[in-house]
Short mmCIF file of C-alpha atoms and ligand atoms in Angstrom, two decimals:
data_model
loop_
_atom_site.label_atom_id
_atom_site.label_comp_id
_atom_site.label_asym_id
_atom_site.label_seq_id
_atom_site.Cartn_x
_atom_site.Cartn_y
_atom_site.Cartn_z
CA MET A 1280 -0.16 -0.24 0.11
CA ALA A 1281 1.43 3.66 -0.90
CA VAL A 1282 0.16 6.70 1.27
CA ILE A 1283 -0.01 10.46 -0.09
CA TRP A 1284 -0.52 13.13 2.13
CA ALA A 1285 -1.80 16.45 0.70
CA LYS A 1286 -1.90 19.60 2.25
CA HIS A 1287 -4.84 20.73 0.48
CA ALA A 1288 -6.47 18.43 -1.78
CA LEU A 1289 -9.96 18.44 -4.37
CA LEU A 1290 -12.17 16.07 -2.92
CA PRO A 1291 -16.18 16.01 -4.47
CA ALA A 1292 -16.96 17.02 -1.28
CA GLY A 1293 -14.84 20.08 -2.49
CA TRP A 1294 -11.80 20.94 -0.27
CA SER A 1295 -10.26 19.69 2.20
CA ASP A 1296 -7.04 19.99 4.28
CA SER A 1297 -4.48 17.31 5.77
CA VAL A 1298 -5.63 14.88 3.36
CA ARG A 1299 -4.08 11.51 3.15
CA VAL A 1300 -5.10 9.14 0.42
CA GLU A 1301 -4.35 5.29 0.36
CA VAL A 1302 -3.50 3.46 -2.84
CA GLY A 1303 -4.07 -0.65 -2.98
CA ALA A 1304 -1.60 -2.34 -4.61
CA ASP A 1305 -3.36 -3.18 -7.24
CA GLY A 1306 -3.79 0.98 -8.01
CA ARG A 1307 -7.63 1.30 -6.56
CA ILE A 1308 -8.05 4.26 -3.95
CA THR A 1309 -8.86 2.02 -0.55
CA ASN A 1310 -8.65 5.03 2.48
CA VAL A 1311 -9.64 8.85 2.17
CA GLU A 1312 -8.36 10.93 4.91
CA ILE A 1313 -8.93 14.24 6.42
CA ALA A 1314 -7.44 16.28 9.06
CA ALA A 1315 -4.78 12.99 8.81
CA ALA A 1316 -1.31 13.39 10.34
CA PRO A 1317 1.72 14.24 7.29
CA ALA A 1318 2.51 10.58 6.39
CA GLY A 1319 4.03 8.54 3.11
CA GLU A 1320 4.40 10.85 0.11
CA GLN A 1321 3.86 14.38 0.98
CA VAL A 1322 3.24 16.97 -1.64
CA GLY A 1323 1.07 20.42 -1.22
CA LEU A 1324 -2.38 20.51 -3.89
CA LEU A 1325 -3.75 17.00 -4.52
CA LEU A 1326 -5.46 17.16 -6.92
CA PRO A 1327 -7.33 14.40 -9.29
CA ALA A 1328 -5.95 13.54 -12.51
CA MET A 1329 -7.92 14.53 -15.67
CA VAL A 1330 -8.03 12.13 -18.52
CA ASN A 1331 -7.22 13.44 -21.80
CA LEU A 1332 -10.33 13.09 -24.26
CA HIS A 1333 -8.77 12.52 -27.67
CA SER A 1334 -5.45 12.17 -28.78
CA HIS A 1335 -4.05 10.82 -31.99
CA THR A 1336 -0.54 11.00 -30.77
CA PHE A 1337 1.37 10.44 -34.46
CA GLN A 1338 0.48 14.28 -35.12
CA ARG A 1339 2.79 14.96 -32.77
CA ALA A 1340 5.64 15.06 -34.85
CA MET A 1341 4.05 17.53 -37.27
CA ALA A 1342 3.83 20.05 -34.26
CA GLY A 1343 4.95 22.81 -36.37
CA LEU A 1344 5.87 21.68 -39.74
CA SER A 1345 2.04 23.64 -41.00
CA GLU A 1346 2.08 26.24 -40.36
CA ALA A 1347 3.21 28.80 -43.05
CA ARG A 1348 0.56 29.58 -46.31
CA GLY A 1349 0.00 27.61 -48.98
CA PRO A 1350 -0.53 28.20 -52.33
CA GLN A 1351 -4.19 28.42 -51.55
CA PRO A 1352 -4.99 32.46 -50.65
CA ARG A 1353 -6.54 31.01 -48.18
CA ASP A 1354 -5.08 28.36 -45.79
CA THR A 1355 -7.77 25.76 -44.06
CA PHE A 1356 -8.14 22.82 -42.17
CA TRP A 1357 -8.40 21.43 -45.26
CA THR A 1358 -4.26 22.00 -46.63
CA TRP A 1359 -3.26 21.47 -42.84
CA ARG A 1360 -5.02 17.79 -43.89
CA GLN A 1361 -3.33 17.78 -46.37
CA ILE A 1362 0.44 18.08 -45.06
CA MET A 1363 -0.94 15.21 -42.88
CA TYR A 1364 -0.66 13.30 -45.28
CA ARG A 1365 2.33 13.58 -47.04
CA PHE A 1366 3.10 12.68 -43.57
CA LEU A 1367 1.83 9.59 -42.73
CA ASP A 1368 3.64 8.11 -46.17
CA HIS A 1369 6.79 8.07 -44.40
CA LEU A 1370 5.10 6.87 -40.46
CA THR A 1371 6.79 3.01 -39.79
CA PRO A 1372 5.33 1.02 -36.43
CA ASP A 1373 8.59 2.12 -35.06
CA ASP A 1374 7.64 5.47 -35.53
CA VAL A 1375 4.40 5.46 -34.59
CA GLU A 1376 5.27 3.56 -30.52
CA ALA A 1377 8.26 6.37 -30.76
CA ILE A 1378 5.63 9.13 -31.29
CA ALA A 1379 3.75 7.66 -29.32
CA THR A 1380 5.59 6.99 -26.04
CA LEU A 1381 6.98 10.65 -26.56
CA ALA A 1382 3.24 11.89 -26.32
CA GLN A 1383 2.15 9.92 -23.72
CA MET A 1384 4.61 11.26 -21.84
CA GLU A 1385 3.98 14.37 -22.04
CA MET A 1386 0.52 13.82 -21.28
CA LEU A 1387 1.72 12.70 -18.42
CA GLU A 1388 3.88 15.72 -17.46
CA ALA A 1389 0.74 17.71 -18.44
CA GLY A 1390 -1.01 15.99 -16.22
CA PHE A 1391 -3.34 13.55 -17.52
CA ALA A 1392 -3.66 10.49 -16.37
CA THR A 1393 -5.01 9.00 -19.26
CA ASN A 1394 -4.83 8.45 -22.74
CA VAL A 1395 -8.02 7.83 -24.95
CA GLU A 1396 -5.99 6.73 -28.10
CA PHE A 1397 -8.62 7.67 -31.56
CA HIS A 1398 -7.04 5.20 -33.77
CA TYR A 1399 -6.97 5.02 -37.31
CA LEU A 1400 -3.41 5.01 -38.83
CA HIS A 1401 -3.68 0.78 -38.86
CA HIS A 1402 -1.95 0.09 -42.21
CA ARG A 1403 1.48 0.77 -44.67
CA PRO A 1404 1.22 3.57 -46.97
CA GLY A 1405 -0.60 2.23 -50.24
CA GLY A 1406 -3.33 0.18 -47.84
CA ALA A 1407 -2.61 -3.21 -47.79
CA HIS A 1408 -2.53 -4.78 -44.11
CA TYR A 1409 1.24 -5.73 -41.68
CA ASP A 1410 0.88 -9.39 -40.17
CA ASN A 1411 -1.05 -8.11 -38.35
CA ILE A 1412 -3.84 -6.19 -39.14
CA ALA A 1413 -4.14 -4.97 -35.36
CA GLU A 1414 0.22 -4.23 -35.78
CA THR A 1415 0.06 -0.66 -34.78
CA SER A 1416 -2.99 -1.07 -31.71
CA GLU A 1417 -0.29 -2.98 -30.43
CA ARG A 1418 2.03 0.00 -30.96
CA ILE A 1419 -0.51 2.67 -28.78
CA ALA A 1420 -0.23 -0.46 -26.36
CA ALA A 1421 3.43 -1.31 -26.31
CA ALA A 1422 3.58 2.68 -25.66
CA ALA A 1423 1.34 2.75 -22.78
CA ALA A 1424 3.40 -0.22 -21.43
CA ARG A 1425 6.61 2.25 -20.91
CA THR A 1426 5.35 5.37 -20.36
CA GLY A 1427 2.81 3.75 -17.50
CA ILE A 1428 -0.23 5.84 -18.42
CA GLY A 1429 -3.82 4.69 -18.90
CA LEU A 1430 -5.02 3.56 -22.17
CA THR A 1431 -8.07 3.32 -23.33
CA LEU A 1432 -7.82 2.65 -27.02
CA LEU A 1433 -10.56 3.43 -29.18
CA PRO A 1434 -9.12 1.21 -32.82
CA ALA A 1435 -11.15 4.05 -35.57
CA HIS A 1436 -12.86 2.83 -39.08
CA TYR A 1437 -12.92 5.00 -41.95
CA GLN A 1438 -15.07 3.12 -45.06
CA PHE A 1439 -15.30 5.72 -46.96
CA GLY A 1440 -12.79 10.19 -48.16
CA GLY A 1441 -16.62 11.90 -48.54
CA VAL A 1442 -20.27 11.34 -47.29
CA ASP A 1443 -21.68 10.37 -51.30
CA ARG A 1444 -19.01 7.29 -50.52
CA ARG A 1445 -16.65 7.37 -52.81
CA PRO A 1446 -13.55 5.30 -52.15
CA LEU A 1447 -10.01 6.72 -49.80
CA GLY A 1448 -7.71 9.26 -51.10
CA PRO A 1449 -4.52 8.34 -51.83
CA GLY A 1450 -3.73 10.06 -48.36
CA GLN A 1451 -6.48 8.44 -46.74
CA GLN A 1452 -5.25 4.30 -47.63
CA ARG A 1453 -3.69 3.80 -44.75
CA PHE A 1454 -6.90 4.78 -42.56
CA GLY A 1455 -9.30 2.16 -44.58
CA THR A 1456 -11.10 -1.24 -43.65
CA THR A 1457 -14.15 -2.38 -44.36
CA PRO A 1458 -16.40 -2.88 -41.38
CA ASP A 1459 -15.55 -6.96 -41.47
CA GLU A 1460 -11.91 -6.26 -41.46
CA PHE A 1461 -12.84 -3.59 -38.60
CA VAL A 1462 -13.87 -6.28 -36.59
CA THR A 1463 -10.94 -8.88 -37.10
CA LEU A 1464 -9.16 -5.24 -35.92
CA LEU A 1465 -10.92 -4.52 -32.16
CA ASP A 1466 -10.66 -7.94 -31.83
CA ALA A 1467 -7.01 -7.97 -32.28
CA ALA A 1468 -6.54 -4.49 -30.36
CA GLU A 1469 -8.50 -5.65 -27.77
CA ALA A 1470 -6.08 -8.54 -26.98
CA ALA A 1471 -2.77 -6.66 -27.74
CA LEU A 1472 -4.70 -4.73 -24.19
CA ARG A 1473 -4.60 -7.95 -22.36
CA HIS A 1474 -0.65 -7.43 -21.55
CA LEU A 1475 -1.28 -4.14 -20.37
CA PRO A 1476 -2.83 -3.23 -16.61
CA PRO A 1477 -6.35 -4.13 -15.89
CA ASP A 1478 -7.10 -0.01 -16.10
CA ALA A 1479 -6.77 -0.52 -19.55
CA GLY A 1480 -9.77 -0.31 -21.50
CA ILE A 1481 -11.10 -0.72 -25.52
CA GLY A 1482 -13.96 1.30 -26.60
CA VAL A 1483 -14.96 2.18 -30.41
CA ALA A 1484 -14.21 5.69 -33.35
CA PRO A 1485 -16.63 5.49 -35.75
CA HIS A 1486 -14.17 7.47 -37.53
CA SER A 1487 -16.94 10.95 -38.87
CA LEU A 1488 -20.06 10.67 -40.53
CA ARG A 1489 -18.00 11.45 -44.10
CA ALA A 1490 -16.28 8.45 -43.46
CA VAL A 1491 -18.74 6.17 -42.22
CA SER A 1492 -21.95 4.68 -43.99
CA PRO A 1493 -25.40 4.86 -41.33
CA GLU A 1494 -25.10 0.99 -41.13
CA ALA A 1495 -21.50 0.48 -40.08
CA LEU A 1496 -22.13 3.28 -37.83
CA ALA A 1497 -25.22 1.17 -36.31
CA LEU A 1498 -22.44 -2.13 -36.08
CA CYS A 1499 -19.86 0.21 -34.63
CA GLU A 1500 -22.32 1.33 -31.88
CA SER A 1501 -23.63 -2.83 -31.55
CA LEU A 1502 -19.59 -3.81 -31.56
CA ARG A 1503 -18.57 -2.91 -27.23
CA PRO A 1504 -22.28 -2.73 -25.77
CA GLY A 1505 -21.11 0.35 -22.24
CA ARG A 1506 -18.24 0.91 -23.38
CA PRO A 1507 -17.22 4.42 -25.10
CA LEU A 1508 -18.17 5.51 -28.54
CA HIS A 1509 -16.52 8.25 -30.34
CA ILE A 1510 -16.89 10.09 -33.34
CA HIS A 1511 -15.69 13.42 -34.56
CA LEU A 1512 -18.83 15.64 -35.40
CA ALA A 1513 -19.49 19.31 -36.87
CA GLU A 1514 -15.63 21.00 -37.16
CA GLN A 1515 -15.48 22.42 -39.95
CA ILE A 1516 -18.42 24.31 -41.95
CA PRO A 1517 -17.49 22.44 -45.34
CA GLU A 1518 -18.70 18.54 -42.99
CA VAL A 1519 -21.31 20.13 -42.22
CA ASP A 1520 -22.43 21.60 -45.89
CA GLU A 1521 -21.64 17.54 -46.62
CA VAL A 1522 -23.84 16.59 -44.69
CA GLN A 1523 -26.20 18.40 -45.75
CA ALA A 1524 -26.38 18.18 -48.41
CA ALA A 1525 -26.05 13.95 -48.53
CA ARG A 1526 -28.43 12.96 -46.05
CA GLY A 1527 -30.53 16.57 -45.97
CA ARG A 1528 -29.83 17.28 -42.30
CA ARG A 1529 -26.89 18.81 -41.22
CA PRO A 1530 -23.75 16.07 -38.54
CA VAL A 1531 -25.89 16.17 -35.03
CA GLU A 1532 -29.47 16.60 -35.80
CA TRP A 1533 -28.67 14.21 -38.91
CA LEU A 1534 -26.97 12.27 -35.81
CA LEU A 1535 -29.96 13.25 -33.01
CA ASP A 1536 -32.48 11.70 -35.81
CA ASN A 1537 -31.40 8.73 -36.90
CA PHE A 1538 -29.07 7.78 -33.52
CA SER A 1539 -29.90 7.81 -29.69
CA PRO A 1540 -26.24 9.29 -28.10
CA ASP A 1541 -26.15 9.15 -24.38
CA PRO A 1542 -23.44 9.13 -21.78
CA ARG A 1543 -21.37 6.49 -23.71
CA TRP A 1544 -20.69 8.54 -26.79
CA THR A 1545 -18.20 11.30 -26.88
CA LEU A 1546 -18.15 13.89 -30.09
CA ILE A 1547 -15.56 15.47 -30.83
CA HIS A 1548 -15.54 18.82 -30.99
CA LEU A 1549 -19.29 19.51 -32.45
CA THR A 1550 -17.76 23.56 -33.28
CA HIS A 1551 -20.63 23.57 -35.76
CA MET A 1552 -24.17 23.71 -33.61
CA THR A 1553 -27.23 25.74 -34.40
CA GLU A 1554 -28.79 26.70 -30.87
CA ASP A 1555 -31.23 24.03 -31.34
CA GLU A 1556 -28.83 21.50 -31.32
CA THR A 1557 -26.77 22.29 -28.81
CA ARG A 1558 -29.33 22.14 -26.34
CA ARG A 1559 -30.70 18.73 -28.08
CA LEU A 1560 -28.02 17.25 -27.88
CA ALA A 1561 -26.88 18.53 -24.69
CA ALA A 1562 -30.47 17.20 -23.49
CA THR A 1563 -29.05 13.47 -24.22
CA GLY A 1564 -26.34 13.05 -20.72
CA ALA A 1565 -23.40 12.58 -24.17
CA VAL A 1566 -19.90 14.39 -23.62
CA ALA A 1567 -18.59 17.28 -26.04
CA GLY A 1568 -14.60 15.48 -26.57
CA LEU A 1569 -13.50 20.23 -26.91
CA CYS A 1570 -9.64 20.08 -27.90
CA PRO A 1571 -9.67 23.93 -28.09
CA ILE A 1572 -5.38 24.63 -28.73
CA THR A 1573 -6.12 22.37 -32.03
CA GLU A 1574 -9.51 23.82 -32.34
CA SER A 1575 -8.18 26.92 -32.96
CA ASN A 1576 -4.58 26.21 -34.57
CA LEU A 1577 -6.29 24.66 -36.83
CA GLY A 1578 -9.48 26.76 -37.68
CA ASP A 1579 -12.21 25.56 -36.34
CA GLY A 1580 -14.20 27.96 -35.46
CA ILE A 1581 -15.39 28.61 -31.31
CA PHE A 1582 -17.97 25.79 -29.54
CA ASN A 1583 -21.25 27.60 -28.69
CA GLY A 1584 -20.21 27.07 -24.27
CA THR A 1585 -22.36 28.79 -23.06
CA ILE A 1586 -25.31 27.43 -24.51
CA TRP A 1587 -24.31 23.61 -24.05
CA ARG A 1588 -23.57 24.80 -20.29
CA ASP A 1589 -26.68 26.28 -19.54
CA ALA A 1590 -28.50 23.14 -21.17
CA GLY A 1591 -26.39 20.75 -19.03
CA GLY A 1592 -24.81 19.86 -21.36
CA ARG A 1593 -21.09 17.77 -20.27
CA LEU A 1594 -17.65 18.23 -21.66
CA GLY A 1595 -13.76 17.15 -21.32
CA PHE A 1596 -10.74 17.89 -23.20
CA GLY A 1597 -8.86 17.09 -26.07
CA SER A 1598 -5.27 17.24 -27.86
CA ASP A 1599 -5.96 16.01 -30.45
CA SER A 1600 -2.98 16.85 -32.79
CA ASN A 1601 -1.27 17.50 -30.15
CA ILE A 1602 0.55 20.27 -31.42
CA ARG A 1603 0.86 21.33 -27.65
CA ILE A 1604 0.48 19.11 -25.00
CA SER A 1605 -0.88 21.35 -22.38
CA LEU A 1606 -3.45 20.19 -19.76
CA ILE A 1607 -3.77 23.80 -18.70
CA GLU A 1608 -3.52 26.12 -22.16
CA GLU A 1609 -7.08 23.37 -23.18
CA LEU A 1610 -8.78 24.94 -19.99
CA ARG A 1611 -7.33 28.71 -20.58
CA THR A 1612 -8.59 28.65 -24.84
CA LEU A 1613 -11.35 27.45 -23.84
CA GLU A 1614 -12.58 30.06 -21.52
CA TYR A 1615 -11.03 32.58 -23.70
CA SER A 1616 -13.03 31.42 -26.57
CA GLN A 1617 -15.87 32.47 -25.52
CA ARG A 1618 -14.56 35.74 -24.00
CA LEU A 1619 -13.55 36.58 -27.11
CA ARG A 1620 -16.65 35.86 -28.58
CA ASP A 1621 -18.85 37.68 -25.56
CA THR A 1622 -17.01 40.47 -24.69
CA GLY A 1623 -17.58 39.08 -21.09
CA ARG A 1624 -15.26 37.64 -18.14
CA ALA A 1625 -15.62 34.64 -15.98
CA ILE A 1626 -18.51 32.48 -19.01
CA PHE A 1627 -18.32 28.96 -16.70
CA ALA A 1628 -17.65 30.06 -13.01
CA GLU A 1629 -21.26 29.76 -11.19
CA THR A 1630 -22.87 29.84 -8.52
CA GLY A 1631 -20.14 28.50 -5.25
CA ARG A 1632 -17.35 27.61 -8.27
CA SER A 1633 -15.38 29.55 -10.13
CA THR A 1634 -14.63 29.02 -13.56
CA GLY A 1635 -11.24 27.83 -12.83
CA ARG A 1636 -13.20 24.90 -10.72
CA ALA A 1637 -16.19 24.59 -13.02
CA LEU A 1638 -13.03 24.17 -15.98
CA TYR A 1639 -12.03 21.78 -13.77
CA ASP A 1640 -14.91 19.47 -12.76
CA ALA A 1641 -16.33 19.59 -16.15
CA GLY A 1642 -12.75 17.79 -17.47
CA LEU A 1643 -13.32 15.24 -14.96
CA ASP A 1644 -16.86 14.04 -15.62
CA GLY A 1645 -16.47 13.99 -19.14
CA GLY A 1646 -13.11 12.78 -19.51
CA ALA A 1647 -13.48 9.92 -16.80
CA THR A 1648 -17.08 8.88 -19.17
CA ALA A 1649 -15.78 9.57 -22.33
CA ALA A 1650 -12.61 7.15 -20.98
CA GLY A 1651 -14.72 4.39 -19.65
CA ARG A 1652 -12.97 4.42 -16.31
CA GLU A 1653 -13.49 4.66 -12.88
CA THR A 1654 -11.75 8.00 -12.31
CA GLY A 1655 -12.37 11.46 -12.01
CA ALA A 1656 -12.04 11.85 -8.51
CA ILE A 1657 -10.35 11.05 -5.39
CA ALA A 1658 -12.84 8.85 -3.78
CA THR A 1659 -12.25 4.98 -2.41
CA GLY A 1660 -12.75 1.93 -4.99
CA LEU A 1661 -11.05 5.00 -7.90
CA TRP A 1662 -8.04 4.47 -10.09
CA ALA A 1663 -5.54 6.58 -8.14
CA ASP A 1664 -5.32 8.66 -11.06
CA LEU A 1665 -4.10 11.95 -8.93
CA CYS A 1666 -2.04 15.35 -9.88
CA ALA A 1667 0.01 16.69 -7.52
CA VAL A 1668 0.83 20.62 -7.62
CA SER A 1669 3.31 22.53 -6.56
CA LEU A 1670 2.43 25.73 -3.57
CA ASP A 1671 5.51 27.80 -3.06
CA ASN A 1672 5.35 29.50 -6.81
CA ALA A 1673 5.42 32.97 -7.29
CA VAL A 1674 1.77 31.58 -8.53
CA LEU A 1675 0.08 29.78 -6.33
CA PHE A 1676 1.72 30.40 -2.68
CA GLY A 1677 -1.58 32.15 -0.16
CA ARG A 1678 -3.95 31.09 -2.65
CA LYS A 1679 -6.85 29.08 -1.00
CA GLY A 1680 -10.03 27.14 -2.53
CA ASP A 1681 -11.35 27.60 -5.72
CA GLU A 1682 -8.49 30.49 -6.81
CA ARG A 1683 -5.76 27.87 -6.37
CA LEU A 1684 -6.88 26.60 -9.99
CA ASP A 1685 -7.96 29.75 -11.20
CA SER A 1686 -4.19 30.62 -10.93
CA LEU A 1687 -3.28 27.56 -11.74
CA ILE A 1688 -5.33 27.42 -14.88
CA PHE A 1689 -4.96 31.51 -15.79
CA ALA A 1690 -1.25 32.40 -14.50
CA GLY A 1691 0.31 29.63 -14.37
CA GLY A 1692 2.00 26.90 -16.64
CA ASP A 1693 2.88 23.24 -17.00
CA GLY A 1694 5.73 23.47 -14.44
CA LEU A 1695 3.81 23.60 -11.95
CA VAL A 1696 3.20 19.70 -11.77
CA ARG A 1697 4.85 18.21 -9.68
CA ASP A 1698 4.33 14.28 -9.35
CA VAL A 1699 1.13 12.27 -11.65
CA TRP A 1700 0.29 8.43 -10.89
CA ALA A 1701 -1.93 6.50 -13.56
CA ALA A 1702 -3.48 4.15 -11.24
CA GLY A 1703 -1.46 4.36 -8.29
CA ARG A 1704 1.49 4.44 -10.73
CA HIS A 1705 3.90 6.81 -9.32
CA ILE A 1706 5.62 7.64 -12.72
CA VAL A 1707 5.94 11.40 -13.01
CA ARG A 1708 7.79 13.32 -9.59
CA ASP A 1709 9.37 16.62 -9.88
CA GLY A 1710 7.86 17.41 -12.76
CA ARG A 1711 9.63 14.61 -14.93
CA HIS A 1712 8.55 10.96 -16.27
CA SER A 1713 10.73 8.52 -14.92
CA ASP A 1714 12.62 8.17 -18.21
CA HIS A 1715 12.08 11.08 -19.57
CA ASP A 1716 16.25 11.25 -21.10
CA ARG A 1717 15.84 7.36 -23.02
CA ILE A 1718 11.81 8.47 -23.87
CA VAL A 1719 13.35 11.48 -26.17
CA ALA A 1720 16.26 9.98 -26.84
CA ASP A 1721 14.03 7.58 -28.50
CA TYR A 1722 12.63 10.08 -30.35
CA LEU A 1723 14.55 12.08 -32.16
CA ALA A 1724 16.42 9.38 -33.57
CA CYS A 1725 12.91 8.73 -35.11
CA ILE A 1726 12.71 12.05 -36.10
CA GLY A 1727 16.36 12.03 -37.64
CA ARG A 1728 15.03 9.35 -39.84
CA LEU A 1729 12.10 10.84 -40.60
CA GLN A 1730 14.03 14.02 -41.83
CA GLU A 1731 15.74 12.22 -44.37
CA VAL A 1732 13.12 11.32 -45.52
CA MET A 1733 10.58 13.91 -46.14
ZN1 ZN B 1451 -9.44 14.46 -34.02
#
């Protein structure tokens, strides 16, 4: 059994002082006590560690490569996607693993304990399968075994190049499966998780309404009942227009009219919704998977945060393209996007809960649900997913209650994260992953190889 003692901790009932947390050998919290005497690992501020609910780890290696202007008069998401496809032509399974390992390490060092990996890079360049159809899924699992992060693996089904069922384009061949192949791939990917600790889990990710037929979406829904089901939805205006033209409904409208989203569903982005769509979808309990840094970087647009929140909508945070992996900055970026649009302040704050607290609480709830993981609070029985933040610094010293999260999110940086545990595995100490240097060295070797071939 491990013991962690925190000067201050965020518990389900609120802020508490002198908190003792006991963690069993199985990685679950076995006891939480307040007003306890210092013992074991002593930290300043202890928070439940959040889930990163949406990531494509391989994209970490192309961060910063798409910021120059292309030949088109206007640079958009779609030119970024072209660069991504070119980059993909060169990635080997070894590269996929080295990049995922680095990205997961950075997630842990940023205060995330879980990587929900929406994984669609399945095949060889050109589309031929690897001997093992789940080769790259196994590489994501191998990365998690090395970094110690909690993994929810979402193998993605990608059938078509557009809503009209056009064939996959040249850049998309590595993603494609028929529904039958996808069933095989999902089983094999799930088998790869058996080598991981028991907090790892599976889910299913029909890529988007562009990439899967309605029948395939229904198939995906049926494959792992009770496990997370994620889909990209309404990220870009051309995508909304394409769905509207082909199916006579906007994407969110179409989903609501043809399926029954519920808390099992996480809808990634949801950037372009009408007010009516926002209210209807929020009422289902489905989670909005927001990726504010990536959405800003790609110029997607601004989420209907106030309407979603007022309608009781649930949300969580993901790092998506991994252009920058920062939990604090995801939360800050969401709030600032709303302030800029509404010329207001403290948009997500509620009576009795500050902006930072409301955002963090929302992310814990939505993240746990989206990952299908027993996490999201410092409470007996849950996985010990914990994040300790230093208080002896200019940002947090002397702050009380919710001011701690507000200062951390709006005035702080990632360097304030000191320790992270994922299901009791204490893998970040003093702000660094226990295998930091070797993981970075392996990543640099991978980038060196890629620079030569690209
Ligand atoms: Zn995505």
